[in-house]
Amino acid sequence: MKHVKIILALLILAEIILSGYLVYTDYKGSGICLVTTDSTCNAVQDSIYGQLFGVKLTVFGVIAFSILLVTYLLSHPHKIFEKIFFIFALIGALFSIYFLSLQFFVLNKICSSCVIIDNLMIAIFA
C-alpha cells in the first residue's frame, strides 16, 4: 500500500511538472508536443477551449494539480482531506474526459502533451 501512495504522489507531481512546462513554453513562445507536431498542440491550446476567463488552462492546471498534491499529502494525517482529495480527483477526471472529448470530437486535433496530462489525471482518480 505504501508503494501506491508514493506512485500516486509522483503522478500528481508529474502533472504539475508537465503543466508547468507547458506554461513555460507558452510564455517563451515555443510550444512542445511529445508526439504530434507543435502546430497541432498550439492549435488545441490556442483554441477557444484553451482558455477560461482569458487565462490559459495550463495555468489552471498547475494551480489545480498543486492543490491536489497538497490535499493528497494532508489526507494521510487528516481523514477529512481524504474525502476532499477524492472529490477533487473526481472533478479533475471529469474535466479530463471533457477535454479529451473536445480534442477528439470537436477540434479534431490532438495535443499529445494534453492527452498525457488528461490520462494521468484519470489514472490518479482510478
N, CA, C and O atoms as a DFTB+ gen file, in Angstrom:
504 C
 N C O
     1  1       0.821      -1.201       0.000
     2  2       0.000       0.000       0.000
     3  2       0.862       1.261       0.000
     4  3       0.486       2.280      -0.580
     5  1       2.017       1.182       0.654
     6  2       2.898       2.346       0.699
     7  2       3.402       2.706      -0.695
     8  3       3.574       3.883      -1.015
     9  1       3.640       1.680      -1.529
    10  2       4.106       1.933      -2.895
    11  2       3.050       2.673      -3.712
    12  3       3.381       3.533      -4.528
    13  1       1.792       2.343      -3.494
    14  2       0.700       3.008      -4.203
    15  2       0.659       4.481      -3.825
    16  3       0.462       5.338      -4.687
    17  1       0.842       4.780      -2.554
    18  2       0.829       6.176      -2.103
    19  2       1.967       6.970      -2.736
    20  3       1.783       8.122      -3.130
    21  1       3.129       6.357      -2.832
    22  2       4.278       7.037      -3.445
    23  2       4.041       7.238      -4.931
    24  3       4.323       8.311      -5.465
    25  1       3.527       6.221      -5.603
    26  2       3.256       6.329      -7.040
    27  2       2.220       7.407      -7.298
    28  3       2.368       8.190      -8.236
    29  1       1.187       7.462      -6.496
    30  2       0.150       8.482      -6.653
    31  2       0.724       9.887      -6.483
    32  3       0.418      10.784      -7.268
    33  1       1.542      10.073      -5.475
    34  2       2.181      11.376      -5.261
    35  2       3.076      11.733      -6.447
    36  3       3.110      12.887      -6.874
    37  1       3.792      10.757      -6.975
    38  2       4.663      11.013      -8.134
    39  2       3.853      11.346      -9.382
    40  3       4.273      12.184     -10.180
    41  1       2.706      10.710      -9.566
    42  2       1.847      11.034     -10.710
    43  2       1.330      12.467     -10.624
    44  3       1.305      13.190     -11.621
    45  1       0.920      12.866      -9.433
    46  2       0.445      14.243      -9.253
    47  2       1.597      15.226      -9.490
    48  3       1.409      16.270     -10.113
    49  1       2.762      14.891      -8.998
    50  2       3.935      15.736      -9.223
    51  2       4.261      15.824     -10.718
    52  3       4.629      16.890     -11.211
    53  1       4.129      14.725     -11.428
    54  2       4.349      14.728     -12.880
    55  2       3.352      15.653     -13.574
    56  3       3.706      16.342     -14.531
    57  1       2.116      15.669     -13.097
    58  2       1.110      16.576     -13.653
    59  2       1.527      18.041     -13.467
    60  3       1.391      18.856     -14.380
    61  1       2.026      18.353     -12.300
    62  2       2.469      19.731     -12.026
    63  2       3.628      20.091     -12.942
    64  3       3.651      21.182     -13.513
    65  1       4.581      19.192     -13.087
    66  2       5.758      19.463     -13.910
    67  2       5.367      19.621     -15.380
    68  3       5.793      20.572     -16.034
    69  1       4.564      18.701     -15.898
    70  2       4.149      18.792     -17.301
    71  2       3.345      20.060     -17.577
    72  3       3.586      20.752     -18.566
    73  1       2.395      20.357     -16.703
    74  2       1.595      21.566     -16.882
    75  2       2.461      22.814     -16.755
    76  3       2.314      23.762     -17.527
    77  1       3.356      22.807     -15.785
    78  2       4.265      23.942     -15.608
    79  2       5.155      24.144     -16.818
    80  3       5.423      25.276     -17.219
    81  1       5.610      23.048     -17.395
    82  2       6.451      23.155     -18.583
    83  2       5.659      23.714     -19.765
    84  3       6.201      24.479     -20.564
    85  1       4.388      23.342     -19.884
    86  2       3.554      23.908     -20.941
    87  2       3.337      25.401     -20.734
    88  3       3.325      26.167     -21.698
    89  1       3.168      25.814     -19.493
    90  2       3.047      27.251     -19.201
    91  2       4.343      27.957     -19.598
    92  3       4.316      29.011     -20.234
    93  1       5.467      27.371     -19.220
    94  2       6.778      27.957     -19.526
    95  2       7.005      28.069     -21.035
    96  3       7.426      29.119     -21.521
    97  1       6.728      26.996     -21.777
    98  2       6.963      27.038     -23.221
    99  2       6.011      28.006     -23.906
   100  3       6.374      28.636     -24.900
   101  1       4.795      28.131     -23.381
   102  2       3.861      29.096     -23.947
   103  2       4.355      30.519     -23.701
   104  3       4.266      31.376     -24.580
   105  1       4.871      30.762     -22.505
   106  2       5.420      32.080     -22.166
   107  2       6.613      32.420     -23.052
   108  3       6.771      33.565     -23.477
   109  1       7.455      31.418     -23.331
   110  2       8.635      31.623     -24.175
   111  2       8.282      31.668     -25.661
   112  3       9.109      32.066     -26.482
   113  1       7.072      31.266     -26.007
   114  2       6.651      31.295     -27.401
   115  2       7.058      30.060     -28.186
   116  3       6.972      30.053     -29.414
   117  1       7.492      29.033     -27.507
   118  2       7.853      27.793     -28.191
   119  2       7.027      26.661     -27.612
   120  3       7.193      26.298     -26.447
   121  1       6.140      26.103     -28.418
   122  2       5.291      25.021     -27.941
   123  2       6.053      23.717     -27.864
   124  3       7.129      23.572     -28.443
   125  1       5.490      22.786     -27.154
   126  2       6.070      21.443     -27.095
   127  2       4.943      20.443     -27.281
   128  3       3.861      20.565     -26.708
   129  1       5.238      19.470     -28.089
   130  2       4.305      18.384     -28.307
   131  2       5.130      17.116     -28.342
   132  3       6.091      17.017     -29.105
   133  1       4.768      16.162     -27.537
   134  2       5.603      14.981     -27.392
   135  2       5.518      14.027     -28.578
   136  3       6.503      13.357     -28.889
   137  1       4.366      13.944     -29.249
   138  2       4.217      13.007     -30.355
   139  2       3.814      13.717     -31.638
   140  3       4.444      13.527     -32.678
   141  1       2.773      14.530     -31.574
   142  2       2.289      15.229     -32.764
   143  2       3.104      16.491     -32.991
   144  3       4.018      16.790     -32.223
   145  1       2.778      17.230     -34.041
   146  2       3.533      18.439     -34.349
   147  2       3.192      19.549     -33.357
   148  3       2.110      19.568     -32.769
   149  1       4.131      20.467     -33.185
   150  2       3.899      21.588     -32.280
   151  2       2.716      22.431     -32.729
   152  3       1.982      22.961     -31.895
   153  1       2.523      22.562     -34.049
   154  2       1.410      23.377     -34.537
   155  2       0.069      22.766     -34.139
   156  3      -0.886      23.495     -33.870
   157  1      -0.012      21.429     -34.099
   158  2      -1.245      20.772     -33.669
   159  2      -1.501      21.052     -32.195
   160  3      -2.628      21.356     -31.804
   161  1      -0.461      20.952     -31.380
   162  2      -0.619      21.249     -29.951
   163  2      -1.002      22.710     -29.743
   164  3      -1.878      23.025     -28.937
   165  1      -0.343      23.588     -30.470
   166  2      -0.665      25.009     -30.348
   167  2      -2.096      25.285     -30.785
   168  3      -2.779      26.119     -30.192
   169  1      -2.554      24.582     -31.831
   170  2      -3.932      24.773     -32.302
   171  2      -4.932      24.377     -31.224
   172  3      -5.956      25.036     -31.049
   173  1      -4.638      23.310     -30.508
   174  2      -5.517      22.873     -29.424
   175  2      -5.437      23.853     -28.259
   176  3      -6.462      24.303     -27.747
   177  1      -4.224      24.179     -27.846
   178  2      -4.047      25.044     -26.679
   179  2      -4.486      26.484     -26.935
   180  3      -4.880      27.190     -26.007
   181  1      -4.419      26.919     -28.194
   182  2      -4.814      28.287     -28.533
   183  2      -6.258      28.383     -29.018
   184  3      -6.708      29.458     -29.416
   185  1      -6.986      27.264     -28.987
   186  2      -8.389      27.279     -29.400
   187  2      -9.235      28.015     -28.364
   188  3      -8.751      28.388     -27.295
   189  1     -10.498      28.212     -28.699
   190  2     -11.395      28.885     -27.748
   191  2     -11.584      28.066     -26.477
   192  3     -12.006      28.594     -25.448
   193  1     -11.271      26.774     -26.550
   194  2     -11.407      25.899     -25.387
   195  2     -10.134      25.872     -24.530
   196  3     -10.113      25.237     -23.476
   197  1      -9.088      26.546     -24.971
   198  2      -7.809      26.530     -24.273
   199  2      -7.670      27.604     -23.212
   200  3      -6.628      27.722     -22.566
   201  1      -8.735      28.393     -23.033
   202  2      -8.699      29.474     -22.045
   203  2      -9.988      29.494     -21.241
   204  3     -11.030      29.015     -21.689
   205  1      -9.895      30.047     -20.068
   206  2     -11.055      30.278     -19.225
   207  2     -10.861      31.635     -18.575
   208  3      -9.884      31.849     -17.856
   209  1     -11.773      32.541     -18.819
   210  2     -11.681      33.917     -18.318
   211  2     -10.393      34.595     -18.777
   212  3      -9.815      35.403     -18.049
   213  1      -9.949      34.263     -19.985
   214  2      -8.746      34.871     -20.539
   215  2      -7.442      34.292     -20.018
   216  3      -6.370      34.807     -20.335
   217  1      -7.516      33.235     -19.228
   218  2      -6.325      32.603     -18.658
   219  2      -6.188      31.216     -19.274
   220  3      -7.163      30.471     -19.367
   221  1      -4.960      30.872     -19.699
   222  2      -4.710      29.574     -20.308
   223  2      -5.031      28.445     -19.322
   224  3      -4.777      28.570     -18.124
   225  1      -5.585      27.356     -19.829
   226  2      -5.917      26.211     -18.988
   227  2      -4.681      25.586     -18.356
   228  3      -4.773      24.967     -17.296
   229  1      -3.524      25.741     -18.996
   230  2      -2.301      25.187     -18.417
   231  2      -1.983      25.855     -17.079
   232  3      -1.461      25.210     -16.169
   233  1      -2.294      27.131     -16.964
   234  2      -2.079      27.847     -15.697
   235  2      -3.019      27.289     -14.633
   236  3      -2.613      27.032     -13.500
   237  1      -4.291      27.107     -15.023
   238  2      -5.243      26.493     -14.090
   239  2      -4.789      25.087     -13.716
   240  3      -4.971      24.655     -12.577
   241  1      -4.200      24.373     -14.671
   242  2      -3.717      23.023     -14.405
   243  2      -2.654      23.000     -13.329
   244  3      -2.708      22.173     -12.419
   245  1      -1.694      23.892     -13.423
   246  2      -0.631      23.951     -12.412
   247  2      -1.230      24.230     -11.036
   248  3      -0.853      23.603     -10.046
   249  1      -2.152      25.161     -10.985
   250  2      -2.788      25.508      -9.708
   251  2      -3.609      24.329      -9.178
   252  3      -3.505      23.966      -8.006
   253  1      -4.420      23.743     -10.048
   254  2      -5.289      22.641      -9.624
   255  2      -4.483      21.426      -9.179
   256  3      -4.806      20.806      -8.166
   257  1      -3.438      21.081      -9.928
   258  2      -2.631      19.915      -9.557
   259  2      -1.835      20.180      -8.283
   260  3      -1.589      19.259      -7.505
   261  1      -1.437      21.416      -8.066
   262  2      -0.740      21.756      -6.819
   263  2      -1.682      21.603      -5.627
   264  3      -1.294      21.074      -4.585
   265  1      -2.915      22.068      -5.785
   266  2      -3.914      21.910      -4.727
   267  2      -4.191      20.426      -4.502
   268  3      -4.334      19.983      -3.363
   269  1      -4.267      19.663      -5.590
   270  2      -4.496      18.224      -5.474
   271  2      -3.368      17.553      -4.699
   272  3      -3.621      16.682      -3.867
   273  1      -2.133      17.949      -4.963
   274  2      -0.997      17.375      -4.247
   275  2      -1.052      17.716      -2.762
   276  3      -0.804      16.856      -1.917
   277  1      -1.371      18.951      -2.445
   278  2      -1.457      19.362      -1.032
   279  2      -2.559      18.579      -0.319
   280  3      -2.352      18.086       0.790
   281  1      -3.734      18.462      -0.953
   282  2      -4.810      17.707      -0.298
   283  2      -4.442      16.236      -0.163
   284  3      -4.821      15.590       0.814
   285  1      -3.705      15.699      -1.139
   286  2      -3.279      14.303      -1.038
   287  2      -2.301      14.121       0.121
   288  3      -2.417      13.170       0.895
   289  1      -1.349      15.026       0.236
   290  2      -0.364      14.914       1.315
   291  2      -1.009      15.102       2.684
   292  3      -0.574      14.499       3.665
   293  1      -2.043      15.934       2.752
   294  2      -2.745      16.158       4.020
   295  2      -3.739      15.048       4.335
   296  3      -4.195      14.930       5.472
   297  1      -4.082      14.228       3.334
   298  2      -5.111      13.207       3.554
   299  2      -4.641      12.080       4.459
   300  3      -5.467      11.357       5.016
   301  1      -3.332      11.914       4.617
   302  2      -2.849      10.811       5.452
   303  2      -2.956      11.122       6.945
   304  3      -3.425      10.274       7.704
   305  1      -2.543      12.298       7.386
   306  2      -2.721      12.550       8.819
   307  2      -4.137      13.042       9.169
   308  3      -4.558      12.937      10.321
   309  1      -4.875      13.581       8.173
   310  2      -6.198      14.160       8.444
   311  2      -7.229      13.498       7.533
   312  3      -7.219      13.715       6.321
   313  1      -8.094      12.712       8.097
   314  2      -9.068      11.919       7.329
   315  2     -10.015      12.779       6.495
   316  3     -10.461      12.337       5.435
   317  1     -10.333      13.989       6.940
   318  2     -11.251      14.846       6.186
   319  2     -10.696      15.154       4.792
   320  3     -11.450      15.318       3.833
   321  1      -9.373      15.230       4.700
   322  2      -8.764      15.537       3.415
   323  2      -8.841      14.363       2.432
   324  3      -8.679      14.555       1.227
   325  1      -9.089      13.143       2.940
   326  2      -9.293      12.005       2.040
   327  2     -10.529      12.235       1.182
   328  3     -10.513      11.980      -0.022
   329  1     -11.594      12.714       1.800
   330  2     -12.833      12.999       1.066
   331  2     -12.635      14.164       0.116
   332  3     -13.110      14.132      -1.019
   333  1     -11.939      15.184       0.571
   334  2     -11.673      16.345      -0.288
   335  2     -10.823      15.928      -1.477
   336  3     -11.086      16.340      -2.606
   337  1      -9.802      15.112      -1.226
   338  2      -8.960      14.627      -2.319
   339  2      -9.782      13.826      -3.319
   340  3      -9.632      14.005      -4.528
   341  1     -10.647      12.948      -2.830
   342  2     -11.487      12.153      -3.716
   343  2     -12.361      13.045      -4.591
   344  3     -12.477      12.813      -5.794
   345  1     -12.972      14.061      -3.994
   346  2     -13.837      14.982      -4.742
   347  2     -13.026      15.742      -5.785
   348  3     -13.454      15.860      -6.934
   349  1     -11.864      16.257      -5.401
   350  2     -11.016      16.984      -6.347
   351  2     -10.542      16.071      -7.483
   352  3     -10.508      16.487      -8.641
   353  1     -10.178      14.833      -7.153
   354  2      -9.732      13.887      -8.181
   355  2     -10.880      13.548      -9.123
   356  3     -10.669      13.419     -10.329
   357  1     -12.088      13.403      -8.592
   358  2     -13.255      13.137      -9.428
   359  2     -13.519      14.301     -10.380
   360  3     -13.747      14.099     -11.573
   361  1     -13.487      15.508      -9.849
   362  2     -13.695      16.693     -10.684
   363  2     -12.612      16.771     -11.764
   364  3     -12.909      17.065     -12.922
   365  1     -11.371      16.510     -11.389
   366  2     -10.272      16.526     -12.350
   367  2     -10.443      15.488     -13.440
   368  3     -10.176      15.767     -14.609
   369  1     -10.885      14.290     -13.072
   370  2     -11.107      13.230     -14.055
   371  2     -12.241      13.602     -15.010
   372  3     -12.149      13.356     -16.213
   373  1     -13.300      14.188     -14.480
   374  2     -14.413      14.608     -15.336
   375  2     -13.983      15.704     -16.309
   376  3     -14.343      15.666     -17.486
   377  1     -13.220      16.672     -15.826
   378  2     -12.690      17.698     -16.723
   379  2     -11.785      17.078     -17.776
   380  3     -11.821      17.487     -18.937
   381  1     -10.975      16.099     -17.390
   382  2     -10.077      15.436     -18.334
   383  2     -10.853      14.732     -19.435
   384  3     -10.486      14.807     -20.608
   385  1     -11.917      14.053     -19.061
   386  2     -12.758      13.393     -20.067
   387  2     -13.369      14.429     -21.001
   388  3     -13.446      14.212     -22.210
   389  1     -13.799      15.547     -20.444
   390  2     -14.362      16.638     -21.252
   391  2     -13.313      17.183     -22.233
   392  3     -13.606      17.376     -23.413
   393  1     -12.092      17.430     -21.739
   394  2     -11.042      17.975     -22.605
   395  2     -10.629      16.978     -23.683
   396  3     -10.362      17.372     -24.819
   397  1     -10.573      15.708     -23.346
   398  2     -10.262      14.689     -24.345
   399  2     -11.362      14.634     -25.406
   400  3     -11.073      14.512     -26.596
   401  1     -12.608      14.723     -24.979
   402  2     -13.732      14.723     -25.924
   403  2     -13.658      15.918     -26.865
   404  3     -13.923      15.789     -28.060
   405  1     -13.300      17.071     -26.331
   406  2     -13.148      18.261     -27.182
   407  2     -12.099      18.035     -28.260
   408  3     -12.313      18.372     -29.424
   409  1     -10.967      17.467     -27.870
   410  2      -9.896      17.230     -28.836
   411  2     -10.323      16.243     -29.914
   412  3     -10.121      16.492     -31.103
   413  1     -10.912      15.126     -29.504
   414  2     -11.240      14.063     -30.443
   415  2     -12.457      14.369     -31.311
   416  3     -12.472      14.030     -32.494
   417  1     -13.485      15.011     -30.733
   418  2     -14.758      15.135     -31.435
   419  2     -15.123      16.542     -31.882
   420  3     -15.921      16.692     -32.807
   421  1     -14.576      17.564     -31.269
   422  2     -14.926      18.941     -31.635
   423  2     -13.807      19.578     -32.457
   424  3     -14.038      20.050     -33.569
   425  1     -12.607      19.587     -31.910
   426  2     -11.483      20.217     -32.597
   427  2     -10.893      19.319     -33.686
   428  3     -10.305      19.803     -34.653
   429  1     -11.058      18.021     -33.517
   430  2     -10.453      17.044     -34.440
   431  2      -8.947      17.240     -34.560
   432  3      -8.358      17.022     -35.619
   433  1      -8.347      17.649     -33.471
   434  2      -6.898      17.824     -33.378
   435  2      -6.467      17.279     -32.031
   436  3      -7.180      17.392     -31.034
   437  1      -5.281      16.685     -32.025
   438  2      -4.793      16.054     -30.810
   439  2      -3.504      16.740     -30.351
   440  3      -2.558      16.905     -31.120
   441  1      -3.498      17.129     -29.086
   442  2      -2.289      17.634     -28.442
   443  2      -1.785      16.504     -27.559
   444  3      -2.383      16.199     -26.528
   445  1      -0.685      15.885     -27.965
   446  2      -0.203      14.713     -27.227
   447  2       0.146      15.051     -25.782
   448  3      -0.084      14.241     -24.884
   449  1       0.692      16.224     -25.553
   450  2       1.006      16.629     -24.173
   451  2      -0.273      16.719     -23.342
   452  3      -0.312      16.291     -22.188
   453  1      -1.304      17.277     -23.944
   454  2      -2.588      17.411     -23.250
   455  2      -3.209      16.037     -22.986
   456  3      -3.773      15.799     -21.918
   457  1      -3.100      15.140     -23.961
   458  2      -3.638      13.787     -23.797
   459  2      -2.933      13.069     -22.646
   460  3      -3.573      12.379     -21.854
   461  1      -1.631      13.233     -22.560
   462  2      -0.873      12.613     -21.465
   463  2      -1.329      13.170     -20.119
   464  3      -1.571      12.413     -19.179
   465  1      -1.445      14.483     -20.030
   466  2      -1.881      15.119     -18.779
   467  2      -3.281      14.644     -18.401
   468  3      -3.531      14.312     -17.243
   469  1      -4.192      14.610     -19.370
   470  2      -5.563      14.182     -19.080
   471  2      -5.620      12.717     -18.671
   472  3      -6.348      12.360     -17.746
   473  1      -4.865      11.875     -19.348
   474  2      -4.850      10.451     -18.980
   475  2      -4.219      10.210     -17.619
   476  3      -4.651       9.320     -16.886
   477  1      -3.210      10.985     -17.277
   478  2      -2.618      10.867     -15.941
   479  2      -3.656      11.239     -14.871
   480  3      -3.727      10.604     -13.818
   481  1      -4.451      12.264     -15.152
   482  2      -5.474      12.676     -14.181
   483  2      -6.514      11.582     -14.003
   484  3      -6.956      11.323     -12.884
   485  1      -6.904      10.945     -15.086
   486  2      -7.864       9.849     -14.994
   487  2      -7.249       8.685     -14.215
   488  3      -7.934       8.044     -13.417
   489  1      -5.974       8.410     -14.441
   490  2      -5.282       7.344     -13.697
   491  2      -5.203       7.680     -12.213
   492  3      -5.371       6.795     -11.374
   493  1      -4.955       8.919     -11.881
   494  2      -4.897       9.335     -10.475
   495  2      -6.248       9.079      -9.811
   496  3      -6.308       8.573      -8.690
   497  1      -7.318       9.424     -10.497
   498  2      -8.640       9.181      -9.916
   499  2      -8.923       7.694      -9.765
   500  3      -9.483       7.254      -8.761
   501  1      -8.525       6.922     -10.780
   502  2      -8.793       5.469     -10.733
   503  2      -8.041       4.851      -9.585
   504  3      -8.128       3.642      -9.369
